[in-house]
Short mmCIF file of C-alpha atoms and ligand atoms in Angstrom, two decimals:
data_model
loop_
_atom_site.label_atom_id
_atom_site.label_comp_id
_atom_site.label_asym_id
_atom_site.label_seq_id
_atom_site.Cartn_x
_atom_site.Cartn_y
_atom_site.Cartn_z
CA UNK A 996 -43.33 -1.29 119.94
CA UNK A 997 -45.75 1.02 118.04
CA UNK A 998 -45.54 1.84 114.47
CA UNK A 999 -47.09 4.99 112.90
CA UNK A 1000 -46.81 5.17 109.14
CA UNK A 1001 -47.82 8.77 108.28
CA UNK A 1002 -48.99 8.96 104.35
CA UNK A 1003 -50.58 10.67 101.65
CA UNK A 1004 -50.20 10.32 98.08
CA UNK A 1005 -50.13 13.83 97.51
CA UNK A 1006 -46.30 15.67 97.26
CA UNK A 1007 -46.17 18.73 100.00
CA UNK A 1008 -48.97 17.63 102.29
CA UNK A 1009 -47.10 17.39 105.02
CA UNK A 1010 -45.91 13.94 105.32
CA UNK A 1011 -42.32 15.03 106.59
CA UNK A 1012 -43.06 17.60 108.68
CA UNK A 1013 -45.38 15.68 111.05
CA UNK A 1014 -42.62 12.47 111.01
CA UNK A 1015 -40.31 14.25 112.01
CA UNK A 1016 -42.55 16.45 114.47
CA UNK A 1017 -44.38 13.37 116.35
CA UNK A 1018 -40.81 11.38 115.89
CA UNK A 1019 -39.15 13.87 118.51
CA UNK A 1020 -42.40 14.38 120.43
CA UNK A 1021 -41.99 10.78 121.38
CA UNK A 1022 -38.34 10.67 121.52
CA UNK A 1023 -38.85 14.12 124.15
CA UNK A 1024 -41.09 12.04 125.33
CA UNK A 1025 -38.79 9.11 126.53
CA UNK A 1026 -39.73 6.77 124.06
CA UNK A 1027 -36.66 4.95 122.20
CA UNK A 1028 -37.60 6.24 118.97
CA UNK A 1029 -36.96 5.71 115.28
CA UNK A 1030 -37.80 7.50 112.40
CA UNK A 1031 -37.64 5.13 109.05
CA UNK A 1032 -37.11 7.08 105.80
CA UNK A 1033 -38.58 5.36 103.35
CA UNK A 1034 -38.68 7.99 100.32
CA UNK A 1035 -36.33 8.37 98.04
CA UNK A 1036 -36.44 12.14 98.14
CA UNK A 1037 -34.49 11.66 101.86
CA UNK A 1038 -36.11 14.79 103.23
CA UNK A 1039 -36.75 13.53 106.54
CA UNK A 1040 -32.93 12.10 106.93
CA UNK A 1041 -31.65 15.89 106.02
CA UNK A 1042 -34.19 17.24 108.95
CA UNK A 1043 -32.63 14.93 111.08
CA UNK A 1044 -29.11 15.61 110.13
CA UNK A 1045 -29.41 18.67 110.77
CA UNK A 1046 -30.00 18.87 114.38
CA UNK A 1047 -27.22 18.99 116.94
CA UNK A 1048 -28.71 17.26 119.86
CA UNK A 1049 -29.99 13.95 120.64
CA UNK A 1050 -33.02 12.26 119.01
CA UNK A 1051 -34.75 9.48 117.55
CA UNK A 1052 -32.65 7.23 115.49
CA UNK A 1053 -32.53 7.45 112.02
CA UNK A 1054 -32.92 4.38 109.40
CA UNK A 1055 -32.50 5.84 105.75
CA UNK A 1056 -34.15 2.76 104.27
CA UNK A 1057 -36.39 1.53 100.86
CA UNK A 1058 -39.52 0.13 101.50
CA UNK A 1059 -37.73 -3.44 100.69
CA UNK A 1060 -35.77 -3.35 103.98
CA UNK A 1061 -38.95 -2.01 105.54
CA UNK A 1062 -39.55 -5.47 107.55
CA UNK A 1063 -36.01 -6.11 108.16
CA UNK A 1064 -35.65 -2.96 110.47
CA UNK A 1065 -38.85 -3.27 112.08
CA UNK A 1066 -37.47 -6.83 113.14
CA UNK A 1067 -34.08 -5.16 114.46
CA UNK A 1068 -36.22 -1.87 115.90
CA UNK A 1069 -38.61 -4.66 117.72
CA UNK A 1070 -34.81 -6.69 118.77
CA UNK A 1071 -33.35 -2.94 120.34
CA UNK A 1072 -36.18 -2.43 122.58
CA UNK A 1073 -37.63 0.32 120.59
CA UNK A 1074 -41.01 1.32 121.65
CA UNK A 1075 -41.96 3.78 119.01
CA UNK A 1076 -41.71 3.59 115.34
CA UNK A 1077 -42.57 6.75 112.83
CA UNK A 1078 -42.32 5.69 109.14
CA UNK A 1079 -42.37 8.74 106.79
CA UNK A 1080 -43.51 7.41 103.38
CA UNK A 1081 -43.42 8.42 99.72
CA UNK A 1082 -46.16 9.82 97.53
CA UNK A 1083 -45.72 6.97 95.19
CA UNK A 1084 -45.24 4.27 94.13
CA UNK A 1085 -48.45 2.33 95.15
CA UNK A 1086 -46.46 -0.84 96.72
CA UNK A 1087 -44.22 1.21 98.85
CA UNK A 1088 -47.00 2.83 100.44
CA UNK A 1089 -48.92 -0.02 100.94
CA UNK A 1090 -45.81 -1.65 103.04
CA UNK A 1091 -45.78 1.38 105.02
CA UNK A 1092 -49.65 0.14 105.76
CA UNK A 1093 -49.10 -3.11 106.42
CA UNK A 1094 -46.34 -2.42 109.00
CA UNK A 1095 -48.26 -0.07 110.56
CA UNK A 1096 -50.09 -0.33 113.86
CA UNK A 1097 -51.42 2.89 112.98
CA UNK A 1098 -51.60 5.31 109.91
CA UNK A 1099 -51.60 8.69 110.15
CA UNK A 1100 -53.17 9.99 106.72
CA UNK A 1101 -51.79 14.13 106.35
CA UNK A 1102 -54.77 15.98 104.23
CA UNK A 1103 -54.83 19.58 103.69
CA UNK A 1104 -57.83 21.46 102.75
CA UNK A 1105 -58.02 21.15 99.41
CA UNK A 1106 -60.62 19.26 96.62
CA UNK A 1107 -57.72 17.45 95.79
CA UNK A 1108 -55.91 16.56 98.72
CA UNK A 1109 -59.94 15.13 100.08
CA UNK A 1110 -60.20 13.24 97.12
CA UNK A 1111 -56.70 11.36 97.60
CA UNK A 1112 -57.23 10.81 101.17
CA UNK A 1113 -60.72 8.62 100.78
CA UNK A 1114 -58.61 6.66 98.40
CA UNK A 1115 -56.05 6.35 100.93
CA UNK A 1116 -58.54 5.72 103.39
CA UNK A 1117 -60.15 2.89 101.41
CA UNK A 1118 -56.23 0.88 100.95
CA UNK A 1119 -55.96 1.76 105.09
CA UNK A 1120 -59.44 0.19 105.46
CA UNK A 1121 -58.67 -2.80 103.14
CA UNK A 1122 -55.63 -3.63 105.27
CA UNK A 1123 -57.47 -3.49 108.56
CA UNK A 1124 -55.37 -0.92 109.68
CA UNK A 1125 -56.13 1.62 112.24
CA UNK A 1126 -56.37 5.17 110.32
CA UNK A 1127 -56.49 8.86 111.96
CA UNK A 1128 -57.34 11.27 109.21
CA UNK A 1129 -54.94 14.76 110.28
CA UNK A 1130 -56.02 18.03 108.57
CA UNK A 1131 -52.07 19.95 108.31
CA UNK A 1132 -51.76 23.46 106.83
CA UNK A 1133 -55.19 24.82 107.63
CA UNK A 1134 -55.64 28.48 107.89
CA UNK A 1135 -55.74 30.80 110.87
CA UNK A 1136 -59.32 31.35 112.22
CA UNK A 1137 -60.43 34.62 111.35
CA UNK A 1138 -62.43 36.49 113.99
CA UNK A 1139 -62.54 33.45 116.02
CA UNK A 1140 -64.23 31.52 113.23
CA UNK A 1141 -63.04 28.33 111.49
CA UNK A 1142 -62.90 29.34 107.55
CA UNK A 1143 -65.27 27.75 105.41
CA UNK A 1144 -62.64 25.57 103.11
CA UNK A 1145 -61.51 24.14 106.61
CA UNK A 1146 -64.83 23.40 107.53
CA UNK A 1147 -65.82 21.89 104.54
CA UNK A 1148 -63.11 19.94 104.70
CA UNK A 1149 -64.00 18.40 107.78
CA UNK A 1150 -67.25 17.65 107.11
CA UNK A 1151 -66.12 15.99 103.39
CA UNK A 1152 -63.26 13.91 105.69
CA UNK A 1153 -65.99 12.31 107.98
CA UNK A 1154 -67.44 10.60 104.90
CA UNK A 1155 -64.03 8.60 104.45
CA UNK A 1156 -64.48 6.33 106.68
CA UNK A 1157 -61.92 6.65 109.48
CA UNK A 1158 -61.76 9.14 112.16
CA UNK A 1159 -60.68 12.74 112.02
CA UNK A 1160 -58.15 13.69 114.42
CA UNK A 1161 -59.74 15.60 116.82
CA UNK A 1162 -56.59 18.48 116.57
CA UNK A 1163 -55.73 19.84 113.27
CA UNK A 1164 -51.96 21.65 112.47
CA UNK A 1165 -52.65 25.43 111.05
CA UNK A 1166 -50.17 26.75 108.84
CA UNK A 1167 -47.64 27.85 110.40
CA UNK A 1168 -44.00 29.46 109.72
CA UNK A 1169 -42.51 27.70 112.93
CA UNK A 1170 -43.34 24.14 111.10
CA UNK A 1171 -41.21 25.36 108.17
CA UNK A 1172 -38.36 27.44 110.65
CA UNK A 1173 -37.75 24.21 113.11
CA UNK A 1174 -37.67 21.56 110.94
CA UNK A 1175 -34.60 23.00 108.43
CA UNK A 1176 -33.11 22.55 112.11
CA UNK A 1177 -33.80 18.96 113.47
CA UNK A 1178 -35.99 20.36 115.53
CA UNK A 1179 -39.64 20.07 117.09
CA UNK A 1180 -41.67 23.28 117.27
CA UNK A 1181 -42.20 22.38 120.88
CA UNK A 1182 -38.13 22.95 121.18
CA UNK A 1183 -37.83 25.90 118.90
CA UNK A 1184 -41.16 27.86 120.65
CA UNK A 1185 -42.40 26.29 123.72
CA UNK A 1186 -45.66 26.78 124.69
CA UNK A 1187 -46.51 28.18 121.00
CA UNK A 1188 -49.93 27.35 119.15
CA UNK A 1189 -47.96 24.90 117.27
CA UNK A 1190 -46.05 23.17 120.11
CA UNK A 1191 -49.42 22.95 121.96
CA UNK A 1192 -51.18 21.05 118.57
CA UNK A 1193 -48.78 18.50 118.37
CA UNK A 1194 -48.61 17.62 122.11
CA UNK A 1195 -52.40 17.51 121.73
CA UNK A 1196 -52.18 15.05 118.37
CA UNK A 1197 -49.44 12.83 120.27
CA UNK A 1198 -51.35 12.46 123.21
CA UNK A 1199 -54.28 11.25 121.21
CA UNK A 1200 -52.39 9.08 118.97
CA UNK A 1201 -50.73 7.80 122.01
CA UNK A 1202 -54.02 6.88 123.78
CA UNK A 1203 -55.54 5.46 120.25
CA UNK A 1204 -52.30 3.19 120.05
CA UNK A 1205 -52.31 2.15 124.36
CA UNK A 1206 -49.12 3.60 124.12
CA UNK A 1207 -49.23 4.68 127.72
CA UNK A 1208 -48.54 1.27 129.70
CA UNK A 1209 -45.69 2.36 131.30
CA UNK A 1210 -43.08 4.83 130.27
CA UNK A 1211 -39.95 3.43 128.97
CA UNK A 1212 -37.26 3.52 130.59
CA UNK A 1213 -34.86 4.41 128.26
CA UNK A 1214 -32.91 7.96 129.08
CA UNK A 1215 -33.72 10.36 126.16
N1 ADP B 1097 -48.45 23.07 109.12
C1 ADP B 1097 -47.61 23.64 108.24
N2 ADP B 1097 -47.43 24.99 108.23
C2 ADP B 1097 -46.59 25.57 107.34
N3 ADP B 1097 -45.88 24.91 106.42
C3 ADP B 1097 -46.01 23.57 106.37
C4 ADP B 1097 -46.84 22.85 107.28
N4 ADP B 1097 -46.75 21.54 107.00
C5 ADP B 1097 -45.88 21.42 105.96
N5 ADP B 1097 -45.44 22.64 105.58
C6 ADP B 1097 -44.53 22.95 104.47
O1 ADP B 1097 -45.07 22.39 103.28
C7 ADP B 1097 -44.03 21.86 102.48
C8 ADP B 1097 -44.28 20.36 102.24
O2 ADP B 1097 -44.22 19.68 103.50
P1 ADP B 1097 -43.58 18.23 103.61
O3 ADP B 1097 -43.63 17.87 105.04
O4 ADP B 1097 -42.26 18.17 102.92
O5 ADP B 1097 -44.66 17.39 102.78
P2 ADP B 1097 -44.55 15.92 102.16
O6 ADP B 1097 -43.53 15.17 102.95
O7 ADP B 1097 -45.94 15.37 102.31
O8 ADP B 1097 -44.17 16.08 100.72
C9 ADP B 1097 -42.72 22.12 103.21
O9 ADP B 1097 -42.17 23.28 102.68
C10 ADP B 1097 -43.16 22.32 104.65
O10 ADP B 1097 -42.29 23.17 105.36
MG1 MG B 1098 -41.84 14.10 102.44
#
């Protein structure tokens, strides 16, 4: 099984948005998937609840019981683990890391959101985790040019010490639309910008994690 904790201590980066996003990627996928909730605020369980069809299962959990479903996941056969973390406090986070067999660290293009992120990067680091730095909410190109805060952003990013995701997510409405509906943006536009960034992020998350040894087996 392969656990992605996706964090950043900053409130509205995108931390629940890309759970629940890569969480039904992989459970589209065919992975047995499970999406722990581990904040408080329960935003990723309400996603979830809201959608009608099948999808990854959902363990509304605190940080404390953190090890105690990974244990049960691992028991179940589960092959793919998304934990969508608080902004705070400091130990919950950090639990989130040390489960992890990969942490996804959300950053939009802001001063501030940078200057979290490094610090982020540095507890990932500490850990000896795997990191993948993901830029969310960037702006559109404009006349086929990246703007200059998202450019600068990059170029601040590869100074933190862990990789940059090759695929960024822009800003877009569909993020906001599918998830108050359980849903992917692949499954509420197909073949969209959006659906095409995430297939493009899970796919390299999924080669960065060898998660490609043999698809499970498990009927979605
Ligand atoms: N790529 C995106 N495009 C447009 N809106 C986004 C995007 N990512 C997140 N949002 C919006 O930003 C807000 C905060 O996102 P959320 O996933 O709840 O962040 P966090 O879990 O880090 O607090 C939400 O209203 C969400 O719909
Ligand atoms: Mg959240």
């Amino acid at each position: 099984m392969k656990i992605v904790a996706v964090i950043s201590r900053k409130g509205g980066a995108g931390k629940t948005t890309l759970s629940i996003n890569l969480a039904l990627t992989a459970h589209l996928a065919g992975w047995k998937t499970m999406l722990a909730d581990i904040d408080p605020q329960r935003s990723a369980s309400d996603a979830l609840r809201a959608r009608t069809a099948a999808g990854p299962t959902l363990a509304e959990i605190n940080a404390g019981k953190l090890f105690q479903a990974r244990s049960q996941a691992l028991h179940d056969g589960y092959d793919v683990m998304l934990i969508d973390t608080p902004a705070a406090p400091d130990a919950d986070v950090a639990v989130a890391v040390n489960s992890a067999d990969l942490c996804v660290l959300v950053c939009r293009p802001t001063f501030l959101d940078i200057a979290s992120v490094a610090r982020s990067a540095e507890m990932v680091r500490r850990l000896g985790k795997a990191g993948l730095i993901v830029l969310n909410q960037a702006p559109a190109k404009r006349a086929g040019l990246e703007p200059v805060n998202v450019q600068k952003a990059v170029e601040a990013l590869r100074f933190c010490g862990l990789p940059v995701a090759p695929v960024g997510l822009r800003a877009r409405v569909a993020y906001q639309q599918s998830v108050a509906h359980g849903r992917s943006v692949a499954e509420w536009e197909p073949a969209s910008p959006a659906s095409q960034e995430i297939a493009r992020l899970w796919s390299h998350m999924a080669a960065q994690m060898a998660l490609d040894g043999g698809r499970s087996a498990h009927a979605v």
